[in-house]
C-alpha cells in the first residue's frame, strides 16, 4: 500500500508478509537492515532508481563475477545499485513500513514496481526480489518546456547571468483558472515541491499568459561557474 499516489505528495509503502525479519534471540537485528526500492516497471531490481523518484538513495557499485558464457575464463564486471539507504520506519513480523517517498513528475503516466531485500546481504543482487503488484501514479496534467533546452549554459555569451524561458501548459478544458495566477518555482531535481526555491540561483523576472492554457515565465539563472553537476 498505497496502490495509487499523486505526483508531488509524500507517501509511505507498507509491505505485508509472514515471518518478516525481527530481532532474534542472539540480538541480531536484521529487521533494521531491510531495504526497499521503487523502480519503473521495465527495470530490474538492481537498476538505478529513476530520477523522478525522491526518498530512495542507492549507490552505484561494481560486482566482479565469473565470466558466464561457455568456454570463457576470467571475470566480468556488472554495475548494480544495491546499496540503498531506505531503512524501515516501522517493523513487525507481519509488516514493515518504509516512507518519505515522492514521485516528482509523471507526464507519461508510468506505473512503478517495488523491490525488497529482507536484510541479508542486500549488497548482493540475488538478495533483491520484486514485490507483487504495481504502484500507479496519477497522470500529471501540467507540462513545461524550457528555452533554451537543457543543458543551460552557466553564463550567457556576454558573461551575464543566463536567461531561461519556461512555458507551462495544461490540457484544454482541464481546469478553468487563469494561467496568470499560476506560480512556479525551480528546485533541484532530487528535491520535492515542498522546498523553497533558491533565490540566490533563480530569479523570476516576469510572467505572462500566452493563451488560455499557457503561462510563460522569464527566469534569470546565476549558477556557480565552478559548480558540479546539473541542477
XYZ file of C-alpha atoms in Angstrom:
231
model
C 0.000 0.000 0.000
C -0.798 2.561 -1.338
C -1.894 1.409 -4.785
C -2.113 4.907 -6.298
C -0.086 8.021 -5.426
C -0.224 11.633 -6.567
C 2.691 13.491 -8.127
C 4.452 15.654 -5.537
C 2.720 14.100 -2.496
C 4.786 12.298 0.148
C 3.801 8.692 0.776
C 4.801 5.557 2.691
C 4.839 1.957 1.473
C 3.699 -0.913 3.702
C 4.769 -4.454 2.862
C 2.901 -7.332 4.489
C 4.100 -10.898 4.848
C 4.673 -13.824 7.171
C 7.739 -14.162 9.409
C 9.402 -10.920 8.354
C 12.796 -10.226 9.960
C 12.826 -9.316 13.662
C 15.427 -9.179 16.441
C 16.458 -12.802 17.069
C 17.431 -14.452 20.359
C 21.089 -13.520 19.913
C 20.214 -9.845 19.455
C 20.854 -9.822 15.716
C 18.568 -7.089 14.393
C 18.237 -7.909 10.712
C 14.895 -6.059 10.683
C 16.719 -2.718 10.517
C 18.685 -3.921 7.507
C 15.585 -4.439 5.356
C 15.634 -2.251 2.258
C 13.210 -1.141 -0.468
C 13.485 0.388 -3.941
C 10.950 1.967 -6.301
C 11.638 1.371 -9.987
C 9.935 1.699 -13.346
C 8.079 -1.392 -14.437
C 10.630 -2.373 -17.088
C 13.679 -2.108 -14.792
C 15.410 -4.917 -12.926
C 15.723 -4.808 -9.141
C 19.431 -3.951 -9.351
C 18.946 -0.945 -11.675
C 19.367 2.721 -10.715
C 16.389 4.430 -9.083
C 14.692 6.740 -11.639
C 15.461 10.448 -11.251
C 11.755 11.257 -10.740
C 11.657 9.181 -7.529
C 12.683 11.044 -4.352
C 13.423 9.432 -0.996
C 15.316 6.396 -2.292
C 19.103 6.549 -2.401
C 21.060 3.641 -3.890
C 24.793 3.852 -4.571
C 26.402 2.533 -7.733
C 28.766 -0.396 -7.146
C 30.683 -2.777 -9.373
C 30.156 -6.516 -8.949
C 33.014 -8.711 -10.160
C 31.629 -12.033 -11.353
C 32.987 -15.099 -13.164
C 32.573 -14.952 -16.949
C 29.283 -16.647 -17.731
C 29.414 -17.825 -21.344
C 30.655 -21.253 -22.342
C 34.423 -21.625 -22.596
C 35.083 -18.218 -21.046
C 37.778 -17.569 -18.492
C 38.403 -14.677 -16.165
C 35.772 -12.349 -14.745
C 33.226 -9.767 -15.854
C 32.093 -6.594 -14.138
C 28.461 -5.647 -13.630
C 27.175 -2.259 -12.459
C 24.445 -2.575 -9.831
C 22.589 -0.276 -7.422
C 22.001 -2.459 -4.380
C 23.500 -0.394 -1.540
C 20.363 1.515 -0.531
C 19.592 3.869 2.342
C 15.867 3.186 2.766
C 15.744 1.997 6.388
C 12.301 0.960 7.716
C 10.160 3.386 9.691
C 8.307 0.589 11.476
C 8.995 -3.154 11.733
C 6.837 -6.089 12.835
C 6.905 -9.792 11.994
C 3.884 -9.324 9.702
C 4.551 -5.918 8.147
C 7.249 -3.341 7.510
C 6.777 0.326 6.631
C 9.145 2.447 4.516
C 8.478 6.105 3.892
C 9.259 9.625 2.842
C 8.887 8.927 -0.887
C 7.712 11.218 -3.670
C 7.124 10.896 -7.399
C 8.341 14.254 -8.708
C 6.889 14.001 -12.213
C 4.866 11.609 -14.325
C 3.909 13.221 -17.610
C 3.919 9.845 -19.369
C 1.525 8.084 -16.995
C 4.065 5.476 -15.858
C 3.442 2.868 -13.201
C 6.170 1.585 -10.905
C 7.174 -1.551 -9.076
C 8.705 -2.196 -5.682
C 11.759 -4.352 -4.981
C 12.602 -5.589 -1.496
C 15.580 -7.053 0.365
C 14.869 -8.921 3.599
C 18.040 -7.645 5.270
C 20.508 -10.387 4.414
C 23.418 -9.256 2.223
C 21.421 -6.554 0.456
C 24.557 -5.565 -1.446
C 24.229 -8.858 -3.345
C 21.917 -8.675 -6.413
C 20.324 -12.062 -5.659
C 19.067 -10.742 -2.303
C 16.555 -8.457 -4.037
C 13.138 -9.604 -5.223
C 10.193 -7.938 -6.896
C 7.111 -7.445 -4.732
C 3.825 -8.460 -6.436
C 1.671 -5.566 -7.585
C 2.234 -2.140 -9.108
C 2.363 1.409 -7.841
C 0.196 3.598 -10.058
C 0.664 7.370 -10.268
C -1.965 9.903 -11.260
C -1.014 11.312 -14.631
C 0.476 14.773 -14.328
C -1.769 17.207 -16.224
C 0.705 20.092 -16.412
C 3.802 20.086 -18.630
C 6.629 22.536 -19.196
C 9.116 23.380 -21.908
C 12.374 25.263 -21.365
C 14.027 27.616 -23.838
C 16.923 27.218 -24.374
C 16.719 23.449 -23.815
C 18.989 21.591 -21.401
C 21.875 21.870 -20.758
C 21.600 25.529 -19.836
C 24.878 27.477 -20.085
C 26.122 28.672 -16.712
C 26.576 32.191 -18.087
C 25.362 33.978 -21.207
C 27.738 34.654 -24.116
C 28.369 38.213 -22.864
C 29.230 36.992 -19.350
C 25.929 37.982 -17.744
C 23.605 35.606 -15.902
C 21.908 33.056 -18.122
C 18.244 33.561 -19.024
C 15.592 30.869 -19.249
C 12.006 30.904 -20.504
C 9.599 28.315 -19.119
C 6.333 27.623 -20.941
C 3.855 25.957 -18.573
C 0.880 24.259 -20.219
C -2.240 22.328 -19.262
C -4.592 20.267 -21.450
C -7.509 22.209 -22.898
C -10.566 22.252 -20.590
C -8.628 20.536 -17.792
C -9.420 23.442 -15.473
C -10.647 26.994 -15.818
C -8.439 29.080 -13.533
C -6.476 31.934 -15.096
C -2.868 30.919 -16.002
C -1.788 34.420 -14.990
C -2.493 33.382 -11.385
C -0.196 30.350 -11.539
C 3.029 30.313 -9.544
C 6.237 28.490 -10.417
C 9.488 27.715 -8.617
C 12.629 25.843 -9.591
C 14.307 23.370 -7.237
C 16.985 20.721 -7.567
C 15.671 17.639 -9.334
C 16.272 15.443 -6.254
C 14.036 17.622 -4.034
C 10.295 17.766 -3.677
C 7.987 20.662 -4.420
C 7.663 21.489 -0.717
C 11.094 23.149 -0.527
C 11.695 26.831 -1.222
C 13.340 27.998 -4.424
C 16.959 29.072 -4.014
C 16.666 32.762 -4.881
C 20.458 33.126 -4.978
C 20.350 30.930 -8.091
C 16.935 31.560 -9.667
C 15.159 34.903 -10.018
C 11.738 35.148 -11.676
C 11.872 38.294 -13.821
C 8.314 38.184 -15.065
C 5.404 36.013 -16.159
C 2.679 36.478 -18.747
C -0.247 34.446 -20.026
C 0.388 33.141 -23.555
C -3.039 31.762 -24.373
C -5.890 30.253 -22.359
C -3.794 27.311 -21.131
C -0.197 28.570 -21.127
C 1.973 30.733 -18.883
C 5.419 31.915 -19.961
C 7.883 32.682 -17.171
C 11.197 34.503 -17.582
C 13.880 33.301 -15.170
C 17.406 34.576 -14.579
C 19.812 31.802 -13.575
C 23.019 32.567 -11.665
C 24.823 29.221 -11.488
C 28.240 28.889 -9.912
C 30.582 28.505 -12.919
C 32.719 26.177 -10.833
C 29.815 24.157 -9.504
C 29.454 20.479 -10.343
C 26.611 18.633 -11.982
C 23.247 19.657 -13.317
C 20.508 21.268 -11.280
